[in-house]
Coordinates of C-alpha atoms and ligand atoms in Angstrom, one line a residue:
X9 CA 59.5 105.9 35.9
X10 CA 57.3 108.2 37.9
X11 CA 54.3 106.7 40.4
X12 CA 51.3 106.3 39.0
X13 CA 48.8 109.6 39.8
X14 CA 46.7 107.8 42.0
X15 CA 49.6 107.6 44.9
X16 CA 50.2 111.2 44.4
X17 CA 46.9 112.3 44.2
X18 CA 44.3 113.9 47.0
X19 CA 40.7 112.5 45.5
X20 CA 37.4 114.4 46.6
X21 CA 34.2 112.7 46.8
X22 CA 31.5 114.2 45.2
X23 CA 27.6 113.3 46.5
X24 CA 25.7 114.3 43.1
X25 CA 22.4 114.9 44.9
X26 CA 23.8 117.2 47.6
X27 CA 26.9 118.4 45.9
X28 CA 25.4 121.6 43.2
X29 CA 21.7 122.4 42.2
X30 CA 20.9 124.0 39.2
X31 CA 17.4 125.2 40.0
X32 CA 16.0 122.1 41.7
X33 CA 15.8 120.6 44.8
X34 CA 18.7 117.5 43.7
X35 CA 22.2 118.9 42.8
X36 CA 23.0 117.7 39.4
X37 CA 26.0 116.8 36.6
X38 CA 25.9 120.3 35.1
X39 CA 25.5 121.5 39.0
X40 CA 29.0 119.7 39.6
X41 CA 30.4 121.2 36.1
X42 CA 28.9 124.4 37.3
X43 CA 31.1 124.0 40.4
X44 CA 34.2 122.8 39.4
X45 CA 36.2 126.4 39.8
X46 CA 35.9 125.8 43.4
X47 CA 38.1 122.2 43.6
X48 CA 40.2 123.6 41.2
X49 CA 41.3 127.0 43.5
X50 CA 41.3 124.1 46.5
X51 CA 43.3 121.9 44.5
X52 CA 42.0 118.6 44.4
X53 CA 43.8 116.1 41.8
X54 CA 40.9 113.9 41.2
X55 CA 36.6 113.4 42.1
X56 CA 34.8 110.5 42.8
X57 CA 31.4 110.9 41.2
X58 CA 28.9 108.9 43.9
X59 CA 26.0 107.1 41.9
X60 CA 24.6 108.9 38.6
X61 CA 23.0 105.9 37.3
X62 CA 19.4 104.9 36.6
X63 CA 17.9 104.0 39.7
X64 CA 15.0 104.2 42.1
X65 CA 16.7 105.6 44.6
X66 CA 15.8 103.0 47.3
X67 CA 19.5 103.3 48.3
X68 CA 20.3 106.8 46.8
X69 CA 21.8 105.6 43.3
X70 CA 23.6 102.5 44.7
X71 CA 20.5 100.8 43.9
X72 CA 21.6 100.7 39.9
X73 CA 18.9 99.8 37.5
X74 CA 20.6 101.0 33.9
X75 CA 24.8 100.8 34.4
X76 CA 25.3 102.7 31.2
X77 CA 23.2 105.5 31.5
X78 CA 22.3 108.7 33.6
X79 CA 19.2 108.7 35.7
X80 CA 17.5 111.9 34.4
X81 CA 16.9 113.3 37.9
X82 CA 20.7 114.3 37.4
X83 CA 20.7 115.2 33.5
X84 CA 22.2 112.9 30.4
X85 CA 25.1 111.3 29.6
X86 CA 25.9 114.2 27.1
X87 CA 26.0 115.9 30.8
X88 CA 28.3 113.5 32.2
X89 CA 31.0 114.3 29.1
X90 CA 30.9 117.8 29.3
X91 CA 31.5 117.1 33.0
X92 CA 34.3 114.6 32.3
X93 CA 35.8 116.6 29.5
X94 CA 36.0 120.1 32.2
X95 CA 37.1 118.3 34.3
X96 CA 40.1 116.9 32.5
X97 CA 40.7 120.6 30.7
X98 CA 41.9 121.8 34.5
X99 CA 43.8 118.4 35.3
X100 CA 41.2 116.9 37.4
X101 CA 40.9 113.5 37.0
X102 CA 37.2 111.8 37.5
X103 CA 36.5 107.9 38.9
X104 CA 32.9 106.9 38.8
X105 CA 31.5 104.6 41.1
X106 CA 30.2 101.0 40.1
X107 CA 28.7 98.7 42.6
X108 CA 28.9 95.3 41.3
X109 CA 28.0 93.4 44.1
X110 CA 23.3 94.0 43.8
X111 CA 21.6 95.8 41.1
X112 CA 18.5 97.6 41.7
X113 CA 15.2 94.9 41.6
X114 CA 13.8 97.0 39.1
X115 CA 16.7 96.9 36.6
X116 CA 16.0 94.5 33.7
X117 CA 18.2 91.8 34.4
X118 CA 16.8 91.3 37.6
X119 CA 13.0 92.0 36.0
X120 CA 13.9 88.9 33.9
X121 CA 15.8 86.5 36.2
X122 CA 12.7 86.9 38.4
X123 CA 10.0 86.0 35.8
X124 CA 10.6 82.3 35.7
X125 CA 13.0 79.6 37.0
X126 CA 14.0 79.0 33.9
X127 CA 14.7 82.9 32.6
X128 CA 18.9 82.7 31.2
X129 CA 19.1 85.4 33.3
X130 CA 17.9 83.3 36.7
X131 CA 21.5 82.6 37.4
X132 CA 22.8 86.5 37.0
X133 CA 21.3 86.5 40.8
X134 CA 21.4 83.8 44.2
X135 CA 18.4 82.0 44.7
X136 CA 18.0 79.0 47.0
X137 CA 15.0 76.5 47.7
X138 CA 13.3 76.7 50.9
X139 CA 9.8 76.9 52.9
X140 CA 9.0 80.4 53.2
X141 CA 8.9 80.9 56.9
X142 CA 13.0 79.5 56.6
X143 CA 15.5 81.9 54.9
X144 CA 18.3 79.1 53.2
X145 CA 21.3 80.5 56.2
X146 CA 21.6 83.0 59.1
X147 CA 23.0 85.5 56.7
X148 CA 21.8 89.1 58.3
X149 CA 21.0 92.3 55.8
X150 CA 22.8 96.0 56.2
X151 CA 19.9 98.8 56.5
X152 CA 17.2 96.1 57.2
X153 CA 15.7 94.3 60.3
X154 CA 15.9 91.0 59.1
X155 CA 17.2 88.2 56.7
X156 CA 19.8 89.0 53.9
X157 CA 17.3 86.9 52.0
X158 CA 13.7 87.9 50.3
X159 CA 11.2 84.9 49.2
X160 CA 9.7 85.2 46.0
X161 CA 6.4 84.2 45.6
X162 CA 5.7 84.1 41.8
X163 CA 9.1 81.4 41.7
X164 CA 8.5 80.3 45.0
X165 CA 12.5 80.4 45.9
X166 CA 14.6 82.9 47.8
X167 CA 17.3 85.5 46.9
X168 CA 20.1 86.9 48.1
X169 CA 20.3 90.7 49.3
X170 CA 23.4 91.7 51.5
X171 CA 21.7 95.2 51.4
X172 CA 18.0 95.9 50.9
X173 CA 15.4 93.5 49.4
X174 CA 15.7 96.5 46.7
X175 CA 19.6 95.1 46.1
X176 CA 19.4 91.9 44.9
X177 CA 23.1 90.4 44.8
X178 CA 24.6 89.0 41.1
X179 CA 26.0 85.6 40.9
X180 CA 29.9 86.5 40.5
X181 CA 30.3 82.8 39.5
X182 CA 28.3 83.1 36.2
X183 CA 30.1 83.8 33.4
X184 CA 27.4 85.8 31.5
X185 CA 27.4 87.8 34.0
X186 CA 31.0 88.4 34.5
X187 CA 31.0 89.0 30.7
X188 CA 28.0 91.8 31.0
X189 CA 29.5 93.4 33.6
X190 CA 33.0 94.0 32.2
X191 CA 31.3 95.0 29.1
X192 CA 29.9 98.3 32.2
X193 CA 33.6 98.7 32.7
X194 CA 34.6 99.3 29.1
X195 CA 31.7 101.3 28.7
X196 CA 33.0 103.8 31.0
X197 CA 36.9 103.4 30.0
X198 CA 36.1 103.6 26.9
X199 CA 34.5 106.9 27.6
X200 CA 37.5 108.3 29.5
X201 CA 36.9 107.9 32.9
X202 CA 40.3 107.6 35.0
X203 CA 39.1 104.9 37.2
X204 CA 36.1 103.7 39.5
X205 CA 35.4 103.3 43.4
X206 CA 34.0 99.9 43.4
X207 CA 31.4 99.2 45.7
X208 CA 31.2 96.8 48.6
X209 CA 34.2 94.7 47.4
X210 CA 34.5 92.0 49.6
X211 CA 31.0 90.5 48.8
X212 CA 31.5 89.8 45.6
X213 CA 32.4 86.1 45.5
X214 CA 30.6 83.9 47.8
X215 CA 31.5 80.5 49.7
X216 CA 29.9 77.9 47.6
X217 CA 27.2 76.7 49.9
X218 CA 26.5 79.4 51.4
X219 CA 27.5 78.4 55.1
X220 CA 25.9 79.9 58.1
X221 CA 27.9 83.0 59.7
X222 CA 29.4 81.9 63.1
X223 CA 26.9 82.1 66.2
X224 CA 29.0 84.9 67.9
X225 CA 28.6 87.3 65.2
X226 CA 24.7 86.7 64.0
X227 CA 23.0 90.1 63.6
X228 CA 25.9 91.6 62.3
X229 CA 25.2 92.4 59.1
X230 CA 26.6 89.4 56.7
X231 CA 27.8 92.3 54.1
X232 CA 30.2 93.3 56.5
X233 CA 32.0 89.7 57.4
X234 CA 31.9 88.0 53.6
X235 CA 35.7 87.9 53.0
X236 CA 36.3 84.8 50.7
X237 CA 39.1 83.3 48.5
X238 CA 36.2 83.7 45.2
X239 CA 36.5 87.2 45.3
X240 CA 39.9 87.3 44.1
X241 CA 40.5 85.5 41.0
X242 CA 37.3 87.8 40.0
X243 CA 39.5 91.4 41.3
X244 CA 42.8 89.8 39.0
X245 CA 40.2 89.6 36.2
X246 CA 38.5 93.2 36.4
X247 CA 42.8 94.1 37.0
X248 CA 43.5 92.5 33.7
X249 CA 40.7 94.8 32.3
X250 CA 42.0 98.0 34.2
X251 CA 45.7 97.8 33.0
X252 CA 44.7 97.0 29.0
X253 CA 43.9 100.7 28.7
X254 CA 46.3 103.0 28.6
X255 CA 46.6 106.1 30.8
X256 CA 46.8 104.4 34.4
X257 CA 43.2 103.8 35.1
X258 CA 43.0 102.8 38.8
X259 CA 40.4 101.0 40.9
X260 CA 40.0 102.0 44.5
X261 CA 38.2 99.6 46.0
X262 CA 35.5 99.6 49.7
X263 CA 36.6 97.0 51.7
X264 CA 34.5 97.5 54.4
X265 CA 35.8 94.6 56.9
X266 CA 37.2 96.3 60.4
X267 CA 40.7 94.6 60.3
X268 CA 43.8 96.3 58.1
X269 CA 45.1 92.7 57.9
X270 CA 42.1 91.5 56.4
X271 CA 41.7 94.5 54.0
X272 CA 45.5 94.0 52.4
X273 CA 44.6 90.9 51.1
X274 CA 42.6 92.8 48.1
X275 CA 46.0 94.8 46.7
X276 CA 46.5 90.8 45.4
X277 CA 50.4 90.4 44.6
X278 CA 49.9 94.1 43.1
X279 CA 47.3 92.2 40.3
X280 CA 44.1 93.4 42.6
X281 CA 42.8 96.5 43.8
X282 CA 45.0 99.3 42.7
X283 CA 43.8 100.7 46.2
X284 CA 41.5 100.0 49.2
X285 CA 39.8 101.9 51.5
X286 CA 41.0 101.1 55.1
X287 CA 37.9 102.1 57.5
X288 CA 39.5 101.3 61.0
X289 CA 41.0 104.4 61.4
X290 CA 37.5 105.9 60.4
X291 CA 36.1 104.4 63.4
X292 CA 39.1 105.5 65.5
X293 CA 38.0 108.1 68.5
X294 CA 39.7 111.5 68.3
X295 CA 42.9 109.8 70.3
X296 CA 46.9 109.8 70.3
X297 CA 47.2 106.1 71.3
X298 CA 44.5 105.0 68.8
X299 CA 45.5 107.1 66.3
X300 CA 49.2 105.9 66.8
X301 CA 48.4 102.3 66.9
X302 CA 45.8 102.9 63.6
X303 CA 49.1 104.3 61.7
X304 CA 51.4 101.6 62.9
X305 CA 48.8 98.9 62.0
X306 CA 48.9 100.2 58.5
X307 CA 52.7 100.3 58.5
X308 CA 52.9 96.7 59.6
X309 CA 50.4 95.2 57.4
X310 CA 50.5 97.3 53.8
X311 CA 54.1 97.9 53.4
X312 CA 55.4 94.7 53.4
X313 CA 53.5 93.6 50.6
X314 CA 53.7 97.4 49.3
X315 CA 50.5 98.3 48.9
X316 CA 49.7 101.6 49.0
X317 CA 47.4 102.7 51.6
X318 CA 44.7 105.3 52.1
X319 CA 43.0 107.7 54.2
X320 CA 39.5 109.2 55.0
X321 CA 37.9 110.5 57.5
X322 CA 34.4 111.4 55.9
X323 CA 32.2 109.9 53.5
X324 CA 28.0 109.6 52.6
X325 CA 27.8 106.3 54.7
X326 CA 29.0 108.0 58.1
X327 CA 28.7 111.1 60.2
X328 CA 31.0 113.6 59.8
X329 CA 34.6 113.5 61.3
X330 CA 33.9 117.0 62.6
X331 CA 30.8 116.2 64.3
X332 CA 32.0 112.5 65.5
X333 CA 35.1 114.5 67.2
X334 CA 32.9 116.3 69.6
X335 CA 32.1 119.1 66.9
X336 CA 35.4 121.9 67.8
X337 CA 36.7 123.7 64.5
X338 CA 40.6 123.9 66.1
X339 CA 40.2 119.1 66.4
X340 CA 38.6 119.6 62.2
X341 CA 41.6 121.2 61.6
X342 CA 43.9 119.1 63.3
X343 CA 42.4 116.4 61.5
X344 CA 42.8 117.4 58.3
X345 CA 46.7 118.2 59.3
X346 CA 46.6 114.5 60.0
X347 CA 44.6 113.4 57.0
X348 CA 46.7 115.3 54.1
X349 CA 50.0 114.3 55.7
X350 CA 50.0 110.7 56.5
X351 CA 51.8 108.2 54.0
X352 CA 49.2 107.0 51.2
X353 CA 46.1 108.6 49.3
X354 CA 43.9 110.7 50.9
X355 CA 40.1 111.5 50.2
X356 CA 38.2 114.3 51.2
X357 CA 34.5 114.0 51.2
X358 CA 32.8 117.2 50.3
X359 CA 32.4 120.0 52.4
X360 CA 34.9 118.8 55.1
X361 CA 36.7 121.6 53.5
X362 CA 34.2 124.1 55.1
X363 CA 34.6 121.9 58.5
X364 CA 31.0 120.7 57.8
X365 CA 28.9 119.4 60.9
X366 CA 26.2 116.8 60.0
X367 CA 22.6 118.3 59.7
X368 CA 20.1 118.0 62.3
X369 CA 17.7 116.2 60.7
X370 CA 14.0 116.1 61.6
X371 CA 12.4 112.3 61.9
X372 CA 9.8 114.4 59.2
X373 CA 12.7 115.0 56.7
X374 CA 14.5 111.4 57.2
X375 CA 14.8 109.2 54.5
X376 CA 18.0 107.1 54.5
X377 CA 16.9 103.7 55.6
X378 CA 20.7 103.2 57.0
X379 CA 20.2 107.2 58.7
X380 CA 22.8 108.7 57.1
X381 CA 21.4 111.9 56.3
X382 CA 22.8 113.9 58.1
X383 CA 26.2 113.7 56.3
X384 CA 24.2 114.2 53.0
X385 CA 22.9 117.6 53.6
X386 CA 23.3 119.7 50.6
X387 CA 26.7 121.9 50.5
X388 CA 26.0 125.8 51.4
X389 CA 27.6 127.7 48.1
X390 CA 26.7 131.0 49.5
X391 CA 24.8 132.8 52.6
X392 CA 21.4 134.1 50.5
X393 CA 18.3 131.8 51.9
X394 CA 18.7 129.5 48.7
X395 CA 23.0 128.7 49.5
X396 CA 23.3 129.4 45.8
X397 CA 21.1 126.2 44.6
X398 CA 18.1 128.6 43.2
X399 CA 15.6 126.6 45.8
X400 CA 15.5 127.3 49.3
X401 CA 14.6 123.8 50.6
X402 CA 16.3 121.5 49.1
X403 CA 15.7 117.5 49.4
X404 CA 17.9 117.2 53.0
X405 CA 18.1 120.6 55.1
X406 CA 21.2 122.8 55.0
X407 CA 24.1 121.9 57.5
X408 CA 24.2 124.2 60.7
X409 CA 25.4 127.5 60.1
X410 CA 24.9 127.9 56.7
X411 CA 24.5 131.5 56.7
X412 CA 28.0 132.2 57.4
X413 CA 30.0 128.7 57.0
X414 CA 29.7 128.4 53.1
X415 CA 31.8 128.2 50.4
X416 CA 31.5 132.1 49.3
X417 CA 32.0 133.3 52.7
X418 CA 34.9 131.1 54.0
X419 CA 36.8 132.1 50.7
X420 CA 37.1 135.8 51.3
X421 CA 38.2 134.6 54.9
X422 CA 42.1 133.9 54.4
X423 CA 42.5 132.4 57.9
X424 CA 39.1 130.0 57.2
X425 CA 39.2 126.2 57.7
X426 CA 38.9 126.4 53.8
X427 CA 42.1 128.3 53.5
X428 CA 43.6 125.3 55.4
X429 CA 42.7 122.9 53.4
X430 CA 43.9 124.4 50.7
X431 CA 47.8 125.6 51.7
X432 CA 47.7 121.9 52.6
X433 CA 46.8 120.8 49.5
X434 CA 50.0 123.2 48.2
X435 CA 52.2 122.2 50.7
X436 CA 51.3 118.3 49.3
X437 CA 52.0 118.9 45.7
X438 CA 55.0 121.2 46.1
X439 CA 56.5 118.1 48.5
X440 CA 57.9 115.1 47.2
X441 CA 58.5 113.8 50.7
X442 CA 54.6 114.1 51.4
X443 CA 53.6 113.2 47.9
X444 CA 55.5 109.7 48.3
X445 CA 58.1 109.6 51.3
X446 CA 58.5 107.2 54.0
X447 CA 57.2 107.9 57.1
X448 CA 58.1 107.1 60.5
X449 CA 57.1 107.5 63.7
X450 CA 58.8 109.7 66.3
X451 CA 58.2 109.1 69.9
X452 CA 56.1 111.6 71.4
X453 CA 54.3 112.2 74.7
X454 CA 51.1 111.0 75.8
X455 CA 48.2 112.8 74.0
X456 CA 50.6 113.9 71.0
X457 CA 51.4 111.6 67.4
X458 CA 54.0 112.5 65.4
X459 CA 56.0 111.3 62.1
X460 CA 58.8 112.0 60.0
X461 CA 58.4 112.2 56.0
X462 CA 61.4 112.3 54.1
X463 CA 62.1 111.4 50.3
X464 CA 65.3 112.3 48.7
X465 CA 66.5 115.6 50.4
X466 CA 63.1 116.7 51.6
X467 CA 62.2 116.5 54.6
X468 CA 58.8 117.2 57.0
X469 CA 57.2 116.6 60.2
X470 CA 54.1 116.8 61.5
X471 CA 52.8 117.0 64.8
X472 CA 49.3 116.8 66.1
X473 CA 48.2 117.3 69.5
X474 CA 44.8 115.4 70.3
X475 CA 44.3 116.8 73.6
X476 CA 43.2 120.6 74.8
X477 CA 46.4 120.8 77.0
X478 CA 49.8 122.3 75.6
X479 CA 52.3 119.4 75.0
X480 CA 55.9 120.0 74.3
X481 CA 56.8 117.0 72.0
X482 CA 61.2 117.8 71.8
X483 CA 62.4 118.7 68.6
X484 CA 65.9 118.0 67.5
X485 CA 66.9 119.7 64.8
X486 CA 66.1 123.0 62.9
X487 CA 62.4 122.9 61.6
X488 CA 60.2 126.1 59.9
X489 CA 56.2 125.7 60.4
X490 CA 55.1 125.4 56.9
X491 CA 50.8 125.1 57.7
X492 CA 49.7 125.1 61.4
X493 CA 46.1 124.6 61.8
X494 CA 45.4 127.8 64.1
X495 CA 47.3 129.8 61.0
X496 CA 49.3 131.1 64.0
X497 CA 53.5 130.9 63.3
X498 CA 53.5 130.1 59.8
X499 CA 57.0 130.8 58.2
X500 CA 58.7 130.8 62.1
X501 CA 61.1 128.9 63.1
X502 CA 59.4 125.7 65.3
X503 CA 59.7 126.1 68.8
X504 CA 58.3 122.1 69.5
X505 CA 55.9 123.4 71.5
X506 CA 52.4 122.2 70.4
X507 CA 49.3 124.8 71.7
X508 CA 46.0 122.8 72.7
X509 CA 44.3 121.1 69.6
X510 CA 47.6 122.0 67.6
X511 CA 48.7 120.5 64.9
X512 CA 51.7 121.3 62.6
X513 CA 53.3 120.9 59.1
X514 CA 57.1 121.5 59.3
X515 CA 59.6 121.9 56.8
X516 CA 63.7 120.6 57.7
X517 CA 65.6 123.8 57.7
X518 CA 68.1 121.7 55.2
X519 CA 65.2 120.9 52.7
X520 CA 64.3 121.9 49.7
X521 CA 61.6 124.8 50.0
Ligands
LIG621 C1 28.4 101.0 50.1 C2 28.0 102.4 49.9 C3 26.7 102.6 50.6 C4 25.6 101.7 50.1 C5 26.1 100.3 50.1 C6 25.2 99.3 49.3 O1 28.7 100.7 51.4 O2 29.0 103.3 50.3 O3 26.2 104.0 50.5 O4 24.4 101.8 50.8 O5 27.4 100.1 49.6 O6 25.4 99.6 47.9

């Protein structure tokens, strides 16, 4: 039996609002469709669709207020199956994203729940007696100053928001709820999606009572510390869902707490996530010893229970790998050496394939309430005034450069960053040793990480060099570079000399090609 596509697969996150325009000023659905010759030449296997959904926007889409339908800002659900149905005409497989933990405060469940204690629908959400002036725990909110916890004065109770007062969180332990919910899910499986990112997973069950966070960690955001037995049995449920369609749909799952160990726990015994998003690395500094200790954690803690791990580097919630690395193209290359060539699934996040920087953003233009918008900036298509969106200010401003660092001119440039990515990507599929080989660790000098991949009779190994001093990491054996990130060698034998910010794909002389 061959692995399921997800372990093979290199999935690109797509950011409708910033990803394609078609004439306005926020990319839409038939932007993306518009677009999707340009992952195909790169090669991506799959696309994560950020929020589509009804919503007010208070949190950019993850603030949902219809599940089941397109907000029209980015077109119709007609849109969304052309998309889906292109998409799957060149072999690109599309996950949506669902965030089950808050809906919007304006979608109608919540609209109802809030109208009366005694609504059916008061128990879709948390509420909780209390005086005002006293929020019912210590429980701190993401993106706000403040409680995790609004008062309500027509009901004259509380509720729950890990996020913003906009988010109000759903009772997981309802079983209406649970019922309404995985009615969303076959919605959209139904339709012939191949899977979902699910939001904020480890929130969704909560400790019955509600206990206090510890005193050492209050102020630090309770969204990002909720990591309880209740969400599991309700992950083996939604898995139960997943696997009674047919066609491998997968659920990849943020797990956003800081500890690899702690993230593992959502593969279940194989019956939970299909796969989770592991952030430490993400937060790792641009280093050989944290960067070895990142891989080894992952080593130790998902393949014992054989869970498949991931990678990423980049997303919408943080800034840009490039620009967190000190902002040199020859370390955004070396990282994405690193990123397409480690054991596990990897995800680009859009326009890391141009080596994006995050956009200066005036305090005028700013309007994340988390300040993320600088990795949001709208992707630069071409070099006219307008990037190839038809506007020429779009809602966030263009990322530096844009004049020449754009999709149209970094194409006709075969020794771009964009060429990387893509003879990467190549290298990836045409290797079963990348694809779904073991890797190991090979001892290396200071300020160098390297590892071996081998499956069957193929065999690679990569080297990156963190540092901007030569290091000469000892090969033994016969190796041929197969993608260096400078471009510089490629098809020569390997010398195992690594230049400043070097990092190297290389292909065992006695593999297969
Ligand atoms: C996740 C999303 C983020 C959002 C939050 C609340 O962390 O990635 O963008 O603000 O959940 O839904």
């Amino acid at each position: 039996m061959s692995p399921p596509w997800w372990k093979s697969a290199v999935v690109y996150q797509v950011y409708p609002r910033s990803f394609a325009g078609s004439g306005g000023a926020i990319g839409t659905l038939d932007g993306i469709r518009a677009r999707l010759d340009h992952l195909e030449w790169l090669g991506v296997d799959a696309i994560w669709l950020s929020p589509f959904f009804r919503s007010p926007m208070a949190d950019f889409g993850y603030d949902v207020a219809d599940y089941c339908d397109v907000d029209p800002l980015f077109g119709t659900l007609d849109d969304f199956d052309r998309l889906l149905a292109d998409a799957h005409r060149r072999g690109i497989r599309v996950l949506i994203d669902w965030v089950p933990n808050h809906t919007s405060d304006q979608h109608p469940w919540f609209v109802e729940a809030r109208a009366s204690r005694d609504s059916p629908k008061r128990d879709w959400y948390v509420w909780r007696d209390g005086s005002p002036d006293q929020p019912p725990n210590n429980w701190a909110g993401t993106f706000v100053d403040g409680p995790a916890w609004t008062w309500d004065d027509v009901t004259g109770q509380w509720y729950l928001h890990c996020f913003l007062p906009q988010q109000p969180d759903l009772n997981w332990a309802n079983p209406e709820l649970v019922g309404a919910m995985h009615g969303v899910v076959r919605f959209w499986l139904e339709r012939g999606v191949d899977g979902f990112r699910v939001d904020v997973v480890q929130c969704l069950g909560k400790q019955p009572g509600l206990p206090d966070d510890p005193p050492e960690v209050v102020g630090i955001p309770h969204s990002a510390l909720n990591d309880c037995a209740e969400t599991h049995p309700i992950l083996r449920d939604l898995r139960r869902l997943f696997d009674s369609f047919p066609g491998e749909r997968m659920m990849v799952g943020e797990v956003y707490l800081l500890s690899t160990a702690r993230v593992a726990k959502y593969y279940g015994a194989g019956d939970e996530l299909h796969l989770a998003f592991n952030f430490p690395p993400l937060h790792a500094p641009w280093d050989a010893s944290a960067w070895r200790r990142r891989i080894e954690r992952v080593i130790a803690e998902l393949e014992p229970i054989d869970a498949w791990p991931t990678w990423v580097l980049s997303n919408h919630d943080n800034r840009r790998h490039r620009s967190r690395y000190g902002g040199s193209e020859a370390r955004a290359r070396a990282a994405a050496v690193l990123l397409l060539t480690l054991r596990g699934t990897p995800f680009l996040y859009q326009g890391e394939e141009l080596g994006l920087d995050d956009a200066i953003v005036p305090p005028d233009r700013r309007v994340d309430p988390g300040g993320r918008d600088g990795c949001r900036a709208p992707i630069p298509w071409t070099g006219a005034p307008d990037h190839g969106w038809g506007v020429d200010d779009p809602w966030l401003p263009w990322p530096p450069d844009s004049s020449s660092r754009n999709v149209d001119d970094l194409r006709a440039d075969d020794g771009s960053i964009l060429h990387l990515y893509r003879r990467l990507l190549r290298a990836r599929h045409e290797s079963a040793a990348l694809q779904s080989g073991s890797l190991r660790l090979l001892p290396t000098p200071d300020g160098a990480v390297a590892w071996e991949r081998v499956a069957d009779g193929d065999r690679r190994l990569v080297a990156v060099n963190f540092t901007d001093a030569a290091v000469d990491i000892g090969l033994t054996g016969e190796w041929v570079v197969e993608v260096a990130n400078d471009g510089r060698g490629e098809g020569e034998r390997a010398t195992g000399r690594l230049a400043p910010d070097q990092a190297l794909l290389l292909r065992g002389l006695s593999s297969r090609a």
